[in-house]
Structure formats: C-alpha cells, structure tokens
Amino acid sequence: MTTNDNISKAAEIISKAKKIVAFTGAGISAESGIPPFRGENGIWNKYDPDSLDIDYYYRHTKESWKVIKEIFFDFFNNNEIKPNPGHYVLAEWEKEGKLKCVITQNIDDLHRIAGNKVVHEFHGNSSRFVCKQCDAVYPLKEIKITEEPALCPRCGHLLKPDFIFFGEGIPQDAYQNSVEAANDCDVFIIIGTSGQVSPANMIPGIAKRKGAIIIEINRDRSLYTDYITDIFLQGKAGEILPKLKIRNQGSNHTPSNY
Ligand code: APR
C-alpha cells in the first residue's frame, strides 16, 4: 500500500508543477468497470489478442468481428460506463491550467467525457468507425452494430473501428503531439499501464530523459517502476488521484480527501 508521506510528497510536487502531462492506460478506467487487458481479470486472459491483429481482421473478418463486438461494443452497451474520480481529477487539473494534456492508450473516450479537452489518443477511439477504402469516418451512433461486420454506407467496403489494431501504425498526429508533450513537461504522471506495448511505452522515457519528475500510480508494479519512476504510489487510481489534490496555497497543505 502506498505510504502517506509518498502521497504528500507527490501532492507537493504537483501543487508546484507548471506543465503536467498524464499518461494513462487501462488501469485508470478499471474503476469505471472496464477490465484491464493484462494481470488479474485481464481481457487477454479470456480472449486471444490475435483477434485484434489488423491482417487477421481483414483475412478472418467474421471471427475477428465476433471478438471485437463482444469486448468493446456489447460490453459498453450492456454496462453504464462513465468516468470515475480519477478521470475527473485530471479534468480539473487541465481546467486549473496545471495539466497540459492527457496521452492515453485507452479507446473508451472517458477522458473527453470527464472534461479533458487536450487528449492525445495514442490508440485511437472506439466511438468512431473508418472506411480504409474511401476514408469516410462515422460516429458510432450512425453505425448499426450487428453480428455482421459493418460496411461503409458510402462505398460498401468493410468498416473498421477507429482504434489501433496490433500491427497497425499509430496515428501520426497523436504520436507527434505525445512526443512533443513528453519533451516539454516538468511532471509526468504514469497512471494504470503495464508498459508492455510499444511504441506507447517509449513515451515516458522521453520525459525522464528531459528531466521531468516521474510519478507512477498503479495497482501493481509495472515495467516503469524500477526503471524510471521517481515516486511510486501503489493502489487504485480512482482513490489515489483525489488525494493528490492540494487546496490552493496558503491552506494547511494537507492533501484534501474527496
Ligand atoms: N488503478 C491503477 N492501476 C490499475 C488499476 C486501478 N484501479 N487496475 C489495474 N491497474 C493496473 C494493472 O496493474 C496494470 O499494470 O493497470 C495496468 C493495466 O495494464 P494493461 O492491462 O496492460 O493495460 P495497458 O498498459 O493500458 O495496455 C496497453 O495494450 O492491449 C493493448 O491496445 C491495448 O492500449 C492497450 C495496450
């Protein structure tokens, strides 16, 4: 469990920070009810990640779509998924001008729904579909999700959810913006990610090499913890992030509890 003086130390650093960047993974959405991919009750313990390989999607579309529909679309349809206190703290920090951006590996749109405006979606977003043939983009609400993979209303080709499959390139703008943000921040907060997927897992190292203080919040130790993390806060993001909010300067400086 994380010690209180670690929390106070991190809260102090954050209260003085001018340019915070948050780097999030599936763990920040766990308390919104979305299972992470790895570790205890991870999605990849139940499904084969190869179903989300881009070549497999185009060669074995029906089999791939069945898994994608179950993991991402049925799950969201059958559960009321909304941001948790961890998401809302990041949105508040952005409003206060402390947080420059969120770089997220998540495709659940919860940072934007919680109120963050500058969100770099490293792995795209499941609330859109794209046609790789005619480049049309459709919001999820315009696409009927059925057992059959969806076809482009404009050109009839197979549509693809607008999140990044294994073997697919990272969106150029998200990649570029993330590298620039990591190169220009004073505090870099890694939240709820195992650090196992590249090239996303290179971004925190950029911030470290530029001298940013690395704060990590994770239920378990990750590939970052013993390698670049300066302050490791072990526990649930939805519980720890609210404790890192310090009332404005001049208060008694104890982290406020939500
Ligand atoms: N609070 C904080 N951390 C948590 C919580 C929680 N409530 N619950 C789980 N975690 C931690 C886990 O211990 C793990 O270290 O979050 C991390 C989630 O790791 P992964 O499941 O590997 O998710 P992530 O790192 O985001 O995966 C990266 O892999 O499958 C691909 O494209 C997918 O974006 C995803 C990428």
XYZ file of C-alpha atoms and ligand atoms in Angstrom:
294
model
C 0.000 0.000 0.000
C 1.304 3.453 -0.605
C 2.556 5.470 2.356
C 1.009 8.799 3.237
C 4.298 10.639 3.074
C 4.716 9.419 -0.531
C 1.275 10.832 -1.266
C 2.147 14.151 0.429
C 5.453 14.339 -1.429
C 3.721 13.738 -4.771
C 0.927 16.207 -3.901
C 3.519 18.869 -3.048
C 5.343 18.327 -6.365
C 2.058 18.502 -8.288
C 0.971 21.693 -6.464
C 4.174 23.421 -7.649
C 4.152 21.920 -11.168
C 3.557 24.205 -14.140
C 3.405 21.675 -17.004
C 1.999 18.277 -16.044
C 1.449 15.527 -18.607
C -0.646 12.472 -17.692
C -0.001 9.174 -19.500
C -2.830 6.713 -18.946
C -3.615 3.066 -19.598
C -6.452 0.659 -18.921
C -5.945 0.874 -15.139
C -7.447 4.358 -14.885
C -10.708 3.002 -16.351
C -10.792 -0.121 -14.154
C -12.894 1.664 -11.501
C -15.314 2.673 -14.256
C -15.946 -1.051 -14.706
C -13.737 -1.685 -17.747
C -11.400 -4.649 -17.158
C -7.706 -4.066 -17.940
C -6.007 -6.133 -20.644
C -3.381 -7.887 -18.506
C -2.994 -9.135 -14.948
C -5.881 -10.118 -12.695
C -9.188 -10.434 -14.694
C -7.381 -9.085 -17.752
C -9.159 -9.251 -21.139
C -6.281 -11.189 -22.710
C -6.766 -13.947 -20.138
C -10.140 -14.588 -21.795
C -9.644 -13.590 -25.455
C -6.770 -14.130 -27.925
C -5.143 -10.743 -28.739
C -4.511 -12.078 -32.283
C -8.220 -11.388 -32.924
C -7.192 -7.735 -32.878
C -4.363 -8.133 -35.369
C -5.008 -5.947 -38.424
C -4.227 -8.657 -41.004
C -6.377 -11.149 -39.145
C -9.267 -8.642 -39.169
C -9.175 -8.388 -42.973
C -8.476 -12.109 -43.617
C -10.833 -13.575 -40.972
C -13.268 -10.730 -40.603
C -16.222 -12.658 -39.188
C -14.152 -14.350 -36.455
C -12.329 -11.134 -35.584
C -15.505 -9.032 -35.557
C -17.214 -11.520 -33.187
C -14.485 -10.928 -30.557
C -14.287 -7.145 -31.149
C -18.068 -6.808 -30.845
C -18.066 -8.734 -27.550
C -15.081 -6.956 -25.946
C -15.789 -3.386 -26.960
C -19.344 -2.881 -28.215
C -21.546 -5.354 -26.347
C -19.672 -4.585 -23.143
C -20.256 -0.821 -23.462
C -23.885 -1.406 -24.483
C -24.625 -3.700 -21.572
C -22.922 -1.621 -18.877
C -23.294 2.010 -17.947
C -19.660 3.080 -18.329
C -18.758 6.532 -17.040
C -15.697 8.405 -15.807
C -14.537 7.765 -12.226
C -12.932 10.231 -9.714
C -9.505 9.603 -11.267
C -10.666 10.910 -14.658
C -12.290 13.957 -13.036
C -9.107 14.973 -11.169
C -7.216 15.114 -14.496
C -10.021 17.230 -15.992
C -9.847 19.622 -13.017
C -6.057 19.944 -13.336
C -6.483 20.839 -17.004
C -9.091 23.483 -16.098
C -6.688 24.915 -13.485
C -4.044 25.200 -16.216
C -1.717 22.727 -14.453
C -2.208 19.781 -16.814
C -1.104 20.348 -20.436
C -2.596 17.166 -21.873
C -3.519 13.554 -21.366
C -1.755 10.971 -23.521
C -3.989 7.932 -23.368
C -3.681 4.379 -24.651
C -7.367 3.894 -23.839
C -10.047 3.941 -26.522
C -13.017 4.406 -24.159
C -13.343 8.196 -24.604
C -13.694 8.627 -20.803
C -11.104 11.437 -20.534
C -13.051 13.555 -23.024
C -16.369 12.720 -21.344
C -14.841 13.718 -17.961
C -13.978 17.126 -19.476
C -10.368 16.973 -20.706
C -10.015 18.918 -23.946
C -6.411 18.055 -24.914
C -6.325 14.272 -25.158
C -3.843 12.524 -27.442
C -5.439 9.177 -28.327
C -2.384 7.032 -28.965
C -4.517 4.011 -29.848
C -7.494 5.772 -31.401
C -11.045 5.712 -30.159
C -13.890 3.148 -30.220
C -16.579 5.810 -30.667
C -15.865 6.098 -34.414
C -15.674 3.785 -37.460
C -13.485 4.427 -40.504
C -13.514 3.189 -44.103
C -9.975 2.474 -45.280
C -11.220 2.473 -48.885
C -12.831 5.900 -49.158
C -11.579 7.467 -45.847
C -15.123 8.144 -44.628
C -15.426 8.468 -40.816
C -18.676 7.668 -38.963
C -19.593 8.311 -35.318
C -20.583 5.070 -33.564
C -24.209 6.213 -33.234
C -24.562 6.199 -37.058
C -23.480 2.553 -37.347
C -25.798 -0.356 -36.583
C -23.792 -2.900 -34.572
C -24.923 -6.417 -35.564
C -23.385 -9.908 -35.770
C -22.238 -8.905 -39.259
C -19.217 -6.562 -39.605
C -20.396 -3.111 -40.687
C -19.982 -1.917 -44.313
C -19.340 1.648 -45.466
C -22.676 3.330 -46.358
C -20.787 5.372 -48.958
C -18.683 2.792 -50.835
C -19.754 -0.573 -49.435
C -16.292 -1.617 -48.217
C -15.680 -3.139 -44.775
C -15.604 -0.568 -41.970
C -13.073 -0.760 -39.128
C -13.451 0.562 -35.571
C -11.221 3.658 -35.324
C -8.915 2.177 -32.720
C -5.434 0.840 -33.467
C -5.162 -2.891 -34.062
C -1.979 -4.825 -33.371
C 0.295 -4.429 -36.397
C -1.284 -1.080 -37.306
C 0.564 2.271 -37.272
C -0.030 4.853 -34.538
C -1.985 7.955 -35.713
C 0.731 10.404 -36.818
C -0.755 13.433 -35.013
C -1.234 11.535 -31.724
C 2.341 10.220 -31.902
C 3.852 13.630 -32.729
C 1.826 15.504 -30.090
C 2.701 12.908 -27.438
C 6.436 13.115 -28.142
C 6.301 16.918 -28.057
C 4.383 16.916 -24.763
C 6.808 14.440 -23.160
C 9.685 16.656 -24.281
C 8.211 19.704 -22.584
C 6.814 18.907 -19.150
C 8.047 19.210 -15.563
C 5.972 16.386 -14.078
C 4.934 13.233 -15.969
C 2.304 11.073 -14.252
C 2.029 7.438 -15.445
C -1.373 6.048 -14.480
C -2.582 2.451 -14.760
C -0.425 0.998 -17.508
C 1.775 -2.117 -17.531
C 4.197 -0.565 -20.032
C 4.155 -3.704 -22.188
C 3.025 -2.247 -25.524
C 5.258 -0.306 -27.883
C 5.674 2.292 -29.207
C 3.454 3.844 -26.475
C 5.794 2.506 -23.799
C 8.646 4.693 -25.087
C 6.878 7.972 -24.292
C 7.551 8.038 -20.505
C 11.291 7.513 -21.162
C 11.351 10.693 -23.270
C 10.008 12.728 -20.349
C 12.502 11.092 -17.978
C 15.470 11.925 -20.222
C 14.293 15.556 -20.393
C 14.419 15.765 -16.592
C 10.709 15.518 -15.741
C 9.767 14.073 -12.337
C 8.029 10.710 -12.937
C 5.130 9.908 -10.620
C 3.506 6.493 -11.156
C 0.100 5.332 -9.906
C -0.584 1.627 -10.385
C -2.307 -1.230 -8.594
C 0.814 -3.350 -9.304
C 4.452 -2.685 -10.167
C 4.969 -2.138 -13.905
C 7.899 -2.160 -16.342
C 8.409 1.526 -15.402
C 8.503 1.173 -11.616
C 12.131 0.081 -11.108
C 13.382 1.748 -14.280
C 12.186 5.385 -14.468
C 9.644 6.025 -11.692
C 10.671 8.596 -9.050
C 7.595 8.255 -6.805
C 5.522 5.048 -6.959
C 2.002 5.311 -5.493
C 0.647 1.782 -5.309
C -3.121 1.449 -5.318
C -6.238 2.335 -7.248
C -6.065 5.421 -9.454
C -9.634 6.453 -8.539
C -8.632 6.551 -4.861
C -5.096 7.968 -5.115
C -5.632 10.802 -7.619
C -8.174 12.668 -5.423
C -5.646 12.548 -2.553
C -3.108 14.368 -4.735
C -5.261 17.486 -4.911
C -3.884 20.101 -2.533
C -6.124 23.055 -1.668
C -4.748 26.341 -3.058
C -1.507 27.606 -1.485
C -1.888 29.156 1.956
C -4.069 26.305 3.170
C -2.681 23.841 5.708
C -1.091 21.949 2.812
C -2.615 18.602 3.724
C -3.905 16.732 0.682
C -7.686 17.119 0.542
C -9.709 13.907 0.510
C -12.551 13.642 -1.913
N -5.766 1.678 -10.629
C -4.493 1.769 -11.105
N -3.909 0.795 -11.858
C -4.649 -0.305 -12.114
C -5.982 -0.466 -11.655
C -6.533 0.580 -10.881
N -7.784 0.514 -10.390
N -6.441 -1.678 -12.098
C -5.439 -2.219 -12.820
N -4.361 -1.419 -12.828
C -3.075 -1.595 -13.496
C -2.663 -3.029 -13.725
O -1.970 -3.496 -12.582
C -1.720 -2.890 -14.936
O -0.403 -2.560 -14.519
O -3.204 -1.034 -14.790
C -2.309 -1.694 -15.689
C -3.077 -2.118 -16.920
O -2.154 -2.717 -17.800
P -2.701 -3.342 -19.176
O -3.912 -4.151 -18.885
O -1.521 -3.969 -19.851
O -3.215 -2.088 -19.984
P -2.350 -1.047 -20.811
O -0.986 -0.872 -20.223
O -3.183 0.169 -20.963
O -2.222 -1.792 -22.230
C -1.649 -1.065 -23.280
O -2.231 -2.925 -24.729
O -3.773 -4.489 -25.431
C -3.187 -3.268 -25.743
O -4.081 -1.527 -27.033
C -4.207 -2.158 -25.783
O -3.982 0.142 -25.055
C -3.761 -1.212 -24.683
C -2.284 -1.521 -24.564
